[in-house]
Amino acid sequence: MDRFDVVVIGGGPGGYVAAIRCAQLGLLTACVDDWRTQEGKPALGGTCLNVGCIPSKAMLDSSHFYHHTHHGLAAHGITVKGVQLDIAAMQARKEKIVRTLTGGIETLFLKHKITWLQGQGRLLKKNQVEILHHGGEKMLVEGKNIIIATGSTPTPLPDAPFDGERIVDSSVALAFGEVPKQMAVIGGGVIALELGSVWRRLGAE
């Protein structure tokens, strides 16, 4: 069984920053994370980098340019005709930004000799953590110190469960292949406001 000074459970902004700082302080560090991309590949960064803050900001940036071209240039004496929206290209740009940043975290882990344990962590007695890998195999590690940074997930409403089509969570709303004609956003947090702004700028009511 491998033993570490610190085992961090969670590879999002709380977890990966904690892991890097611990390693910088000279502690033998491991980080357990279960995130998988749509292609099934492991990725660090948690919700924020993969389906939250970063892709949302990328879409905000793109939608701002589109909206400004339509509504903000006339005041400057600039007339633009034939502006077209390419959602696929916009989504591809977003995904490239995500890959670059999540890959950057992986590089920092290598630089600081942090062990990335890919799988779901479960606390056991005596400072042990069980790692369940996606293939079904398990392993045990021990940490003198354990940091829990597991983040959060969208909560479905009892009367409005996610169906992946009409009622979706923020991850799906970040990856629409076309602009919805009408859209209602339940919630007033950061991601809700950003997604509402993105699709309104692109033409949704």
GROMACS .gro file of N, CA and C in nm, residues 55-64 66 90 173-174 179 183 192-204:
model
   87
   55PRO      N    1  -1.546   2.703  -1.935
   55PRO     CA    2  -1.621   2.698  -2.061
   55PRO      C    3  -1.731   2.804  -2.068
   56SER      N    4  -1.789   2.836  -1.952
   56SER     CA    5  -1.891   2.940  -1.950
   56SER      C    6  -1.833   3.075  -1.989
   57LYS      N    7  -1.714   3.107  -1.938
   57LYS     CA    8  -1.648   3.233  -1.974
   57LYS      C    9  -1.610   3.234  -2.123
   58ALA      N   10  -1.570   3.119  -2.174
   58ALA     CA   11  -1.536   3.112  -2.317
   58ALA      C   12  -1.659   3.141  -2.402
   59MET      N   13  -1.773   3.085  -2.364
   59MET     CA   14  -1.896   3.109  -2.438
   59MET      C   15  -1.943   3.254  -2.422
   60LEU      N   16  -1.924   3.309  -2.303
   60LEU     CA   17  -1.958   3.451  -2.282
   60LEU      C   18  -1.877   3.539  -2.376
   61ASP      N   19  -1.749   3.509  -2.388
   61ASP     CA   20  -1.662   3.588  -2.474
   61ASP      C   21  -1.708   3.582  -2.620
   62SER      N   22  -1.733   3.460  -2.667
   62SER     CA   23  -1.777   3.444  -2.806
   62SER      C   24  -1.912   3.511  -2.831
   63SER      N   25  -2.006   3.491  -2.738
   63SER     CA   26  -2.139   3.549  -2.758
   63SER      C   27  -2.134   3.701  -2.751
   64HIS      N   28  -2.040   3.755  -2.673
   64HIS     CA   29  -2.024   3.901  -2.668
   64HIS      C   30  -1.984   3.956  -2.805
   66TYR      N   31  -2.038   3.823  -3.096
   66TYR     CA   32  -2.152   3.810  -3.189
   66TYR      C   33  -2.255   3.920  -3.163
   90MET      N   34  -1.791   2.766  -3.235
   90MET     CA   35  -1.788   2.828  -3.102
   90MET      C   36  -1.765   2.722  -2.995
  173ALA      N   37  -2.641   2.243  -2.097
  173ALA     CA   38  -2.670   2.377  -2.150
  173ALA      C   39  -2.546   2.446  -2.205
  174LEU      N   40  -2.429   2.402  -2.162
  174LEU     CA   41  -2.305   2.456  -2.215
  174LEU      C   42  -2.269   2.397  -2.351
  179VAL      N   43  -2.901   2.717  -3.107
  179VAL     CA   44  -2.957   2.814  -3.013
  179VAL      C   45  -3.104   2.779  -2.987
  183MET      N   46  -3.598   2.979  -2.361
  183MET     CA   47  -3.519   2.915  -2.256
  183MET      C   48  -3.556   2.975  -2.121
  192ALA      N   49  -2.579   3.004  -1.379
  192ALA     CA   50  -2.712   3.031  -1.434
  192ALA      C   51  -2.716   3.165  -1.506
  193LEU      N   52  -2.661   3.268  -1.442
  193LEU     CA   53  -2.660   3.401  -1.503
  193LEU      C   54  -2.576   3.404  -1.630
  194GLU      N   55  -2.462   3.336  -1.626
  194GLU     CA   56  -2.374   3.336  -1.743
  194GLU      C   57  -2.438   3.262  -1.859
  195LEU      N   58  -2.497   3.145  -1.832
  195LEU     CA   59  -2.561   3.071  -1.941
  195LEU      C   60  -2.681   3.145  -1.997
  196GLY      N   61  -2.758   3.209  -1.909
  196GLY     CA   62  -2.870   3.290  -1.958
  196GLY      C   63  -2.822   3.401  -2.049
  197SER      N   64  -2.711   3.465  -2.011
  197SER     CA   65  -2.655   3.573  -2.092
  197SER      C   66  -2.605   3.522  -2.227
  198VAL      N   67  -2.534   3.407  -2.225
  198VAL     CA   68  -2.480   3.351  -2.349
  198VAL      C   69  -2.590   3.327  -2.451
  199TRP      N   70  -2.693   3.252  -2.412
  199TRP     CA   71  -2.794   3.213  -2.511
  199TRP      C   72  -2.887   3.327  -2.547
  200ARG      N   73  -2.906   3.423  -2.456
  200ARG     CA   74  -2.985   3.543  -2.491
  200ARG      C   75  -2.909   3.624  -2.596
  201ARG      N   76  -2.780   3.641  -2.577
  201ARG     CA   77  -2.701   3.715  -2.676
  201ARG      C   78  -2.704   3.650  -2.813
  202LEU      N   79  -2.715   3.517  -2.813
  202LEU     CA   80  -2.712   3.445  -2.940
  202LEU      C   81  -2.851   3.433  -3.004
  203GLY      N   82  -2.953   3.485  -2.934
  203GLY     CA   83  -3.084   3.491  -2.997
  203GLY      C   84  -3.199   3.421  -2.927
  204ALA      N   85  -3.170   3.349  -2.816
  204ALA     CA   86  -3.279   3.281  -2.745
  204ALA      C   87  -3.366   3.384  -2.672
   0.00000   0.00000   0.00000
